[in-house]
Short mmCIF file of C-alpha atoms in Angstrom, two decimals:
data_model
loop_
_atom_site.label_atom_id
_atom_site.label_comp_id
_atom_site.label_asym_id
_atom_site.label_seq_id
_atom_site.Cartn_x
_atom_site.Cartn_y
_atom_site.Cartn_z
CA MET X 1 93.36 209.75 84.87
CA PRO X 2 93.36 212.81 86.87
CA ALA X 3 91.10 215.13 86.76
CA ALA X 4 92.26 218.76 85.14
CA PRO X 5 93.10 221.67 87.71
CA SER X 6 89.69 223.58 87.64
CA SER X 7 90.48 227.10 86.35
CA PRO X 8 90.56 229.56 89.43
CA ILE X 9 87.48 232.03 89.41
CA PRO X 10 88.28 235.67 89.24
CA ALA X 11 88.19 237.62 92.10
CA GLY X 12 85.46 239.83 91.41
CA LEU X 13 82.92 236.62 89.73
CA GLY X 14 83.78 234.61 92.74
CA GLN X 15 81.81 237.11 95.04
CA LEU X 16 78.47 236.33 92.96
CA ALA X 17 79.59 232.32 92.84
CA GLY X 18 76.40 230.39 93.03
CA TRP X 19 74.32 233.28 91.59
CA ASP X 20 72.57 231.87 88.48
CA PRO X 21 71.51 234.77 86.46
CA ALA X 22 67.21 234.23 86.58
CA CYS X 23 65.19 233.71 84.00
CA PRO X 24 62.19 236.42 83.61
CA GLU X 25 59.72 233.94 85.16
CA GLU X 26 62.49 233.33 88.20
CA LEU X 27 62.57 236.74 88.94
CA PRO X 28 61.37 238.65 92.05
CA ASP X 29 57.79 239.75 91.51
CA LEU X 30 59.00 243.57 90.84
CA LEU X 31 61.80 242.69 88.73
CA ALA X 32 58.94 240.41 86.68
CA ARG X 33 56.63 243.66 86.32
CA LEU X 34 59.08 245.87 84.93
CA SER X 35 60.24 243.32 82.66
CA GLY X 36 57.25 243.49 80.68
CA LEU X 37 57.37 247.24 80.60
CA PRO X 38 58.32 248.38 76.79
CA ASP X 39 61.95 249.41 76.25
CA PRO X 40 62.07 253.07 74.70
CA ARG X 41 65.19 252.91 73.92
CA ARG X 42 67.13 251.78 70.57
CA ARG X 43 68.44 248.38 70.67
CA ARG X 44 71.95 249.31 69.73
CA GLY X 45 74.25 250.84 72.74
CA ARG X 46 71.48 249.54 75.35
CA HIS X 47 74.35 249.00 78.38
CA HIS X 48 72.01 247.98 80.67
CA PRO X 49 68.39 245.65 80.96
CA LEU X 50 65.45 248.43 81.67
CA PRO X 51 64.13 246.52 84.71
CA TYR X 52 67.64 247.07 86.25
CA VAL X 53 67.90 250.59 85.67
CA LEU X 54 64.43 250.93 86.92
CA ALA X 55 64.87 248.95 90.15
CA VAL X 56 67.93 250.76 90.78
CA ALA X 57 66.24 253.75 90.53
CA ALA X 58 63.29 252.52 92.74
CA CYS X 59 66.02 251.58 95.53
CA ALA X 60 67.73 254.55 95.41
CA VAL X 61 64.20 256.67 96.05
CA LEU X 62 63.62 254.44 98.70
CA ALA X 63 66.92 255.48 100.11
CA GLY X 64 65.86 259.04 99.91
CA ALA X 65 67.31 260.51 96.47
CA LYS X 66 65.15 263.29 95.47
CA SER X 67 66.87 263.66 91.71
CA LEU X 68 68.15 261.94 88.93
CA THR X 69 72.14 263.02 90.09
CA ALA X 70 71.23 261.47 93.64
CA ILE X 71 70.20 257.82 91.87
CA ALA X 72 73.01 258.07 90.06
CA GLU X 73 75.49 258.27 92.98
CA TRP X 74 73.31 255.37 95.19
CA ALA X 75 74.10 253.03 92.39
CA ALA X 76 77.59 254.19 91.91
CA ASP X 77 78.02 253.06 95.52
CA ALA X 78 76.29 250.03 95.67
CA SER X 79 78.12 246.99 95.74
CA ASP X 80 77.99 244.59 93.06
CA ARG X 81 75.93 242.08 94.76
CA LEU X 82 73.09 244.50 95.68
CA LEU X 83 73.31 245.65 91.56
CA PHE X 84 73.04 242.03 90.81
CA CYS X 85 70.16 241.72 92.55
CA CYS X 86 68.73 244.70 90.79
CA GLY X 87 69.13 243.05 87.68
CA ALA X 88 72.37 243.84 86.70
CA ALA X 89 74.07 242.20 83.40
CA LEU X 90 77.24 240.19 84.63
CA ARG X 91 80.05 241.99 82.29
CA ASP X 92 83.74 241.69 82.75
CA PRO X 93 85.30 240.09 85.46
CA ASP X 94 87.08 242.72 87.58
CA ARG X 95 83.70 244.85 87.30
CA PRO X 96 80.87 242.28 87.21
CA CYS X 97 78.19 244.81 87.48
CA ARG X 98 77.99 248.76 86.10
CA ALA X 99 75.98 250.84 87.55
CA PRO X 100 73.85 252.98 85.40
CA SER X 101 75.07 256.62 84.88
CA GLU X 102 73.33 259.79 85.56
CA ALA X 103 72.60 260.24 81.98
CA THR X 104 71.23 256.42 81.63
CA VAL X 105 68.85 257.18 84.20
CA ARG X 106 67.53 260.54 82.71
CA ARG X 107 67.23 258.42 79.13
CA VAL X 108 65.12 256.20 80.52
CA LEU X 109 63.06 258.07 82.76
CA GLN X 110 62.84 260.89 80.33
CA HIS X 111 61.21 258.13 77.84
CA ILE X 112 59.78 255.67 79.76
CA ASP X 113 56.03 254.64 79.19
CA GLY X 114 53.95 256.20 81.98
CA ASP X 115 50.83 254.48 81.62
CA ALA X 116 53.00 250.66 81.85
CA PHE X 117 55.13 252.13 84.49
CA ASP X 118 52.56 253.22 86.84
CA ALA X 119 50.91 250.04 86.03
CA ALA X 120 53.08 247.74 87.07
CA ILE X 121 53.36 249.96 89.97
CA GLY X 122 50.09 250.17 91.47
CA GLY X 123 50.01 246.04 90.33
CA TRP X 124 52.80 245.36 92.59
CA LEU X 125 51.91 247.29 95.87
CA THR X 126 48.45 246.02 95.40
CA ALA X 127 49.38 242.30 94.84
CA ARG X 128 51.51 242.68 97.86
CA ALA X 129 48.77 244.83 100.26
CA ALA X 130 46.62 241.66 98.74
CA ALA X 131 50.03 239.04 100.27
CA SER X 132 49.83 240.70 103.53
CA ARG X 133 46.55 240.93 104.40
CA ALA X 134 46.19 237.48 103.41
CA ALA X 135 49.54 236.51 105.35
CA ASP X 136 47.72 238.62 108.44
CA GLN X 137 44.49 236.77 108.34
CA GLY X 138 45.44 232.72 108.12
CA GLU X 139 42.87 230.78 108.44
CA HIS X 140 40.42 232.89 109.83
CA PRO X 141 39.16 235.53 107.22
CA PRO X 142 36.79 238.48 108.40
CA PRO X 143 33.05 237.88 107.59
CA GLY X 144 32.72 239.92 104.59
CA PRO X 145 35.20 242.69 103.53
CA ALA X 146 34.65 246.17 104.15
CA ARG X 147 34.20 248.33 101.03
CA ALA X 148 37.29 249.80 99.21
CA ALA X 149 37.63 253.46 99.72
CA VAL X 150 39.66 255.08 96.87
CA ALA X 151 40.24 258.80 96.60
CA VAL X 152 40.65 260.90 92.94
CA ASP X 153 42.28 263.81 92.92
CA GLY X 154 44.95 265.78 90.51
CA LYS X 155 47.97 267.31 91.48
CA SER X 156 50.45 269.69 89.56
CA LEU X 157 54.19 269.05 89.88
CA ARG X 158 54.98 273.27 90.09
CA GLY X 159 58.57 272.67 89.33
CA ALA X 160 58.29 270.73 86.26
CA ILE X 161 57.27 273.47 83.86
CA ARG X 162 56.99 272.85 80.23
CA ALA X 163 58.06 275.26 77.27
CA ASP X 164 54.74 276.07 76.82
CA GLY X 165 54.56 277.62 80.53
CA ARG X 166 52.26 274.62 82.25
CA CYS X 167 53.18 272.78 84.96
CA VAL X 168 53.32 268.57 84.68
CA HIS X 169 49.23 267.75 85.70
CA LEU X 170 49.08 264.05 87.37
CA ILE X 171 45.71 262.64 88.45
CA SER X 172 45.65 259.68 91.07
CA ALA X 173 43.63 256.83 92.37
CA LEU X 174 44.78 256.13 96.35
CA ARG X 175 43.58 253.65 98.06
CA GLY X 176 42.41 253.90 101.73
CA ASP X 177 45.54 252.69 103.24
CA GLY X 178 47.44 254.76 101.32
CA ILE X 179 48.51 253.36 98.07
CA VAL X 180 48.27 254.70 94.95
CA LEU X 181 46.48 251.98 92.47
CA ALA X 182 47.13 254.07 89.68
CA GLN X 183 48.44 257.51 87.93
CA ARG X 184 47.92 259.28 84.49
CA GLU X 185 49.11 262.57 83.16
CA VAL X 186 46.37 265.31 82.54
CA ASP X 187 46.94 266.31 78.67
CA VAL X 188 47.75 270.35 78.12
CA LYS X 189 44.97 270.46 76.14
CA SER X 190 42.43 269.25 78.08
CA ASN X 191 41.71 268.38 81.93
CA GLU X 192 41.04 266.32 84.85
CA ILE X 193 37.48 265.37 83.67
CA THR X 194 38.28 263.58 80.62
CA ALA X 195 41.49 261.33 82.38
CA PHE X 196 39.08 260.04 84.96
CA ARG X 197 37.90 257.26 83.04
CA PRO X 198 40.85 255.64 81.64
CA LEU X 199 42.39 256.23 84.99
CA LEU X 200 39.88 254.30 86.80
CA GLU X 201 39.10 251.88 83.62
CA PRO X 202 41.99 249.02 84.78
CA LEU X 203 40.82 248.88 88.01
CA ASP X 204 38.64 246.04 90.01
CA LEU X 205 36.42 248.60 92.10
CA THR X 206 33.86 246.10 92.47
CA GLY X 207 31.86 247.24 95.67
CA ALA X 208 34.46 250.25 96.35
CA VAL X 209 33.36 253.58 97.23
CA VAL X 210 35.03 256.51 95.00
CA THR X 211 35.13 259.86 96.07
CA PHE X 212 36.18 262.98 94.12
CA ASP X 213 35.57 266.88 93.82
CA ALA X 214 33.49 269.20 92.68
CA LEU X 215 34.82 269.87 89.38
CA LEU X 216 35.03 265.88 88.31
CA THR X 217 31.20 265.49 89.82
CA GLN X 218 29.82 263.92 86.51
CA THR X 219 27.32 262.71 85.30
CA ASP X 220 29.37 260.00 83.00
CA HIS X 221 31.28 259.71 86.03
CA ALA X 222 28.69 258.49 88.20
CA LYS X 223 27.12 256.00 85.23
CA PHE X 224 30.38 254.66 84.65
CA LEU X 225 31.10 253.65 88.27
CA VAL X 226 27.84 252.18 89.12
CA GLU X 227 26.98 250.38 86.23
CA GLN X 228 30.17 249.30 84.65
CA LYS X 229 32.42 249.49 87.45
CA GLY X 230 30.20 248.16 90.55
CA ALA X 231 30.93 250.91 92.80
CA HIS X 232 29.82 253.67 94.62
CA TYR X 233 30.32 257.05 94.53
CA ILE X 234 30.48 260.13 97.33
CA ALA X 235 30.66 263.59 94.83
CA VAL X 236 31.39 267.12 96.14
CA LEU X 237 28.85 269.60 94.68
CA LYS X 238 29.60 272.94 93.93
CA GLY X 239 29.04 275.68 91.59
CA ASN X 240 29.27 273.44 88.42
CA HIS X 241 26.08 271.70 89.11
CA PRO X 242 24.39 274.97 89.85
CA THR X 243 20.58 273.61 90.05
CA LEU X 244 21.48 270.23 91.59
CA HIS X 245 23.79 272.33 94.25
CA ALA X 246 20.68 274.65 95.05
CA LEU X 247 18.19 271.71 95.67
CA VAL X 248 20.42 269.89 98.06
CA LYS X 249 21.47 273.28 99.77
CA GLU X 250 17.83 274.40 100.35
CA LEU X 251 17.04 271.14 101.78
CA PRO X 252 15.12 271.56 105.60
CA TRP X 253 19.06 270.55 107.16
CA LYS X 254 17.74 272.17 110.44
CA GLU X 255 14.86 269.74 110.54
CA VAL X 256 17.56 266.62 110.09
CA PRO X 257 19.35 265.05 112.75
CA LEU X 258 22.83 265.39 113.55
CA LEU X 259 24.48 261.80 112.69
CA ASP X 260 28.22 262.56 113.23
CA ARG X 261 30.63 264.89 115.00
CA THR X 262 34.35 264.59 115.57
CA ARG X 263 36.93 266.82 116.38
CA ALA X 264 40.61 266.87 115.72
CA THR X 265 43.72 268.87 116.19
CA ALA X 266 46.49 268.99 113.72
CA HIS X 267 48.91 271.62 112.08
CA GLY X 268 48.17 274.19 114.22
CA ARG X 269 44.40 274.08 113.96
CA ASP X 270 41.29 272.49 116.30
CA GLU X 271 38.61 271.56 113.57
CA ILE X 272 34.97 270.28 114.19
CA ARG X 273 33.34 268.19 111.65
CA ARG X 274 29.60 267.80 111.40
CA LEU X 275 27.22 265.59 109.00
CA LYS X 276 24.02 265.15 108.02
CA ALA X 277 22.39 262.84 105.59
CA ALA X 278 19.06 262.66 104.04
CA THR X 279 17.73 260.15 101.50
CA VAL X 280 16.29 262.10 98.85
CA PRO X 281 14.12 260.41 96.09
CA ARG X 282 14.57 261.01 92.89
CA LEU X 283 17.46 263.44 92.63
CA PRO X 284 18.51 264.83 89.46
CA PHE X 285 21.78 262.97 89.27
CA PRO X 286 22.60 259.20 88.40
CA HIS X 287 21.93 256.69 90.83
CA ALA X 288 21.96 259.37 94.00
CA ASP X 289 20.26 258.33 96.90
CA GLN X 290 21.13 260.77 99.82
CA ALA X 291 22.41 264.13 100.26
CA LEU X 292 25.12 265.02 102.73
CA GLN X 293 25.89 268.23 104.47
CA ILE X 294 29.43 268.89 105.83
CA VAL X 295 29.69 271.53 108.35
CA ARG X 296 33.45 272.30 109.32
CA ARG X 297 34.24 274.95 112.03
CA ARG X 298 38.16 275.63 112.25
CA ARG X 299 40.00 277.49 114.79
CA THR X 300 43.73 278.29 114.59
CA ILE X 301 44.77 278.00 117.62
CA ARG X 302 47.62 280.81 117.61
CA THR X 303 45.42 283.83 116.39
CA GLY X 304 42.25 282.16 117.38
CA LYS X 305 40.34 283.29 113.85
CA VAL X 306 37.61 280.68 113.14
CA SER X 307 35.89 280.18 110.11
CA ILE X 308 33.24 277.82 109.31
CA GLU X 309 32.47 275.87 105.80
CA ARG X 310 29.34 274.15 104.45
CA VAL X 311 30.03 271.91 102.04
CA TYR X 312 27.44 269.91 100.00
CA ALA X 313 27.77 266.32 98.25
CA ILE X 314 25.38 263.28 97.06
CA THR X 315 26.11 259.44 97.42
CA SER X 316 25.15 256.52 95.71
CA LEU X 317 25.33 254.50 98.91
CA THR X 318 21.83 253.65 100.71
CA ALA X 319 21.22 254.31 104.40
CA HIS X 320 21.19 250.35 104.98
CA GLN X 321 24.83 250.39 102.99
CA ALA X 322 26.37 253.06 104.69
CA ASN X 323 25.53 254.83 107.91
CA ALA X 324 26.32 258.22 109.49
CA ALA X 325 29.92 257.49 111.09
CA ASP X 326 30.65 255.31 107.79
CA LEU X 327 30.30 258.07 105.80
CA ALA X 328 31.78 261.05 108.12
CA GLU X 329 34.73 258.72 107.43
CA ARG X 330 34.89 258.34 103.73
CA VAL X 331 34.46 262.15 103.78
CA ARG X 332 37.24 262.80 106.01
CA GLY X 333 39.20 260.37 103.94
CA HIS X 334 38.82 261.61 100.66
CA TRP X 335 41.18 264.87 101.86
CA ALA X 336 43.90 261.89 102.48
CA ILE X 337 44.88 261.91 98.93
CA GLU X 338 46.32 265.29 99.95
CA ASN X 339 47.61 264.13 103.28
CA ARG X 340 49.53 260.72 102.55
CA GLU X 341 50.53 261.52 98.85
CA HIS X 342 50.84 265.01 97.54
CA HIS X 343 51.95 266.62 101.17
CA VAL X 344 54.21 264.04 101.57
CA ARG X 345 55.43 264.28 97.98
CA ASP X 346 56.01 267.75 98.48
CA ALA X 347 57.22 268.17 102.08
CA THR X 348 59.53 264.80 102.28
CA PHE X 349 60.62 264.38 98.45
CA GLY X 350 60.55 268.36 97.87
CA GLU X 351 59.13 267.36 94.61
CA ASP X 352 57.27 271.15 94.22
CA THR X 353 60.73 272.31 94.06
CA SER X 354 62.86 269.42 91.57
CA ARG X 355 63.81 270.73 88.63
CA VAL X 356 63.21 267.33 86.69
CA ARG X 357 61.09 268.53 83.80
CA THR X 358 62.00 266.90 80.71
CA GLY X 359 59.66 264.49 78.90
CA GLY X 360 58.27 261.47 80.72
CA ALA X 361 60.81 262.32 83.71
CA PRO X 362 58.89 264.25 86.22
CA ARG X 363 55.93 261.57 85.94
CA ALA X 364 58.17 259.10 86.56
CA MET X 365 59.96 260.64 89.57
CA ALA X 366 56.19 261.00 90.75
CA SER X 367 55.86 257.02 90.12
CA LEU X 368 59.10 256.04 92.00
CA ARG X 369 57.94 258.51 95.15
CA ASN X 370 54.58 256.49 95.08
CA LEU X 371 56.35 253.38 95.14
CA ALA X 372 58.81 253.84 97.83
CA ILE X 373 55.57 255.66 99.76
CA GLY X 374 53.08 252.63 99.28
CA THR X 375 56.32 249.94 100.17
CA LEU X 376 56.63 251.98 103.39
CA ARG X 377 52.82 252.26 104.73
CA LEU X 378 52.76 248.33 103.77
CA ALA X 379 55.39 247.53 106.10
CA GLY X 380 53.58 250.24 109.02
CA ARG X 381 55.61 253.16 108.60
CA ASP X 382 53.23 256.11 108.57
CA ASN X 383 56.28 258.59 109.36
CA ILE X 384 57.71 258.19 105.40
CA ALA X 385 60.38 260.77 106.59
CA GLU X 386 62.23 258.25 109.39
CA GLY X 387 61.55 255.15 107.16
CA LEU X 388 63.37 257.05 104.18
CA ARG X 389 66.25 258.01 106.70
CA HIS X 390 65.76 254.11 107.50
CA HIS X 391 66.41 253.16 103.97
CA GLY X 392 69.27 255.45 103.83
CA ARG X 393 71.53 254.08 106.53
CA ASP X 394 71.63 250.67 105.16
CA MET X 395 71.72 250.17 101.18
CA ALA X 396 70.57 247.12 101.53
CA ARG X 397 67.36 247.61 103.17
CA PRO X 398 65.67 249.18 100.13
CA LEU X 399 66.49 246.02 98.39
CA ALA X 400 64.85 243.99 101.06
CA ALA X 401 61.69 246.42 101.24
CA LEU X 402 61.08 245.77 97.64
CA GLY X 403 61.67 241.90 97.80
CA LEU X 404 64.99 242.16 95.53
CA THR X 405 66.66 239.83 97.85
#
């Protein structure tokens, strides 16, 4: 008997012919990581999978979206094919993939587990960076990996003001290549000190050099990094350690030779930095081996005004483990967390003027911005604003950058 004629494929589903919904282990890596997050919504009334909503938000932010409304508008303009790549569930033939509404995006970002979301993003960026390095090195890896640089610092989201008048405050760990490894929200009744260890606990810091400012210069932090994480530290000294600060400040620095001098002109300022280092036995701080003096001379080009600042620090690195140039580069690199993350999120994404302030949404939006910045940096883009414009001109580009196609 002749075979029965096959039924026609509805027009909408025909666009997706040959595309089989992937099972979790076959999903692109980012979707796979997002699939492991707990869904904060009630089972009843879920119209979109959680990874889908988050992937759409990630693509929209990478295309330059600065608000929840802009994310929903990007999704509404996306084709069925693009939404399917983001993990959309197939619906009816006339409209196979439905875009999440602004209300859905808002609810998800307000209630998402921030720690789990940041861990998924940091894990994906780290794995992507490792894969990129392995591809670049090929069969001839370098003889020995350089010590990774990790800067820890906090940032307040000035537009995200809670009912009690306080801003949402986040603390981040930024790697030297511009990737945010981890991020946590500081509890309103606490400060960055209590968030430091939970921030770094999940990370592999073996051999890394962690830098932080004076607030985080705590004996427990030094012991934690060296004894439990196998890392080193460079810690700034100020008035919260008056005895140690006075001891280091009163060292005979005039007799210590200048080890490094650098000069840079940027942001309307001409800056000269000088660094001296001295090995000091029995410094009264855990695992401290060297003391540092950093002198910064800044001249404002427009006005000619000159300012000089002396900063003192200690490090667990010995003179054999880090030469002067290495120490100077790591001290300068600590400010990368300001220039490569905080400043970009403010200047390019308008974070401090964002009106997103309810629940966990401010932190989730910061996490999506970290993902966008890290993705662009891994693609070799230093100008983040230019990268956002590039991805905003073609809706398929964000998916390709995030590995969703």
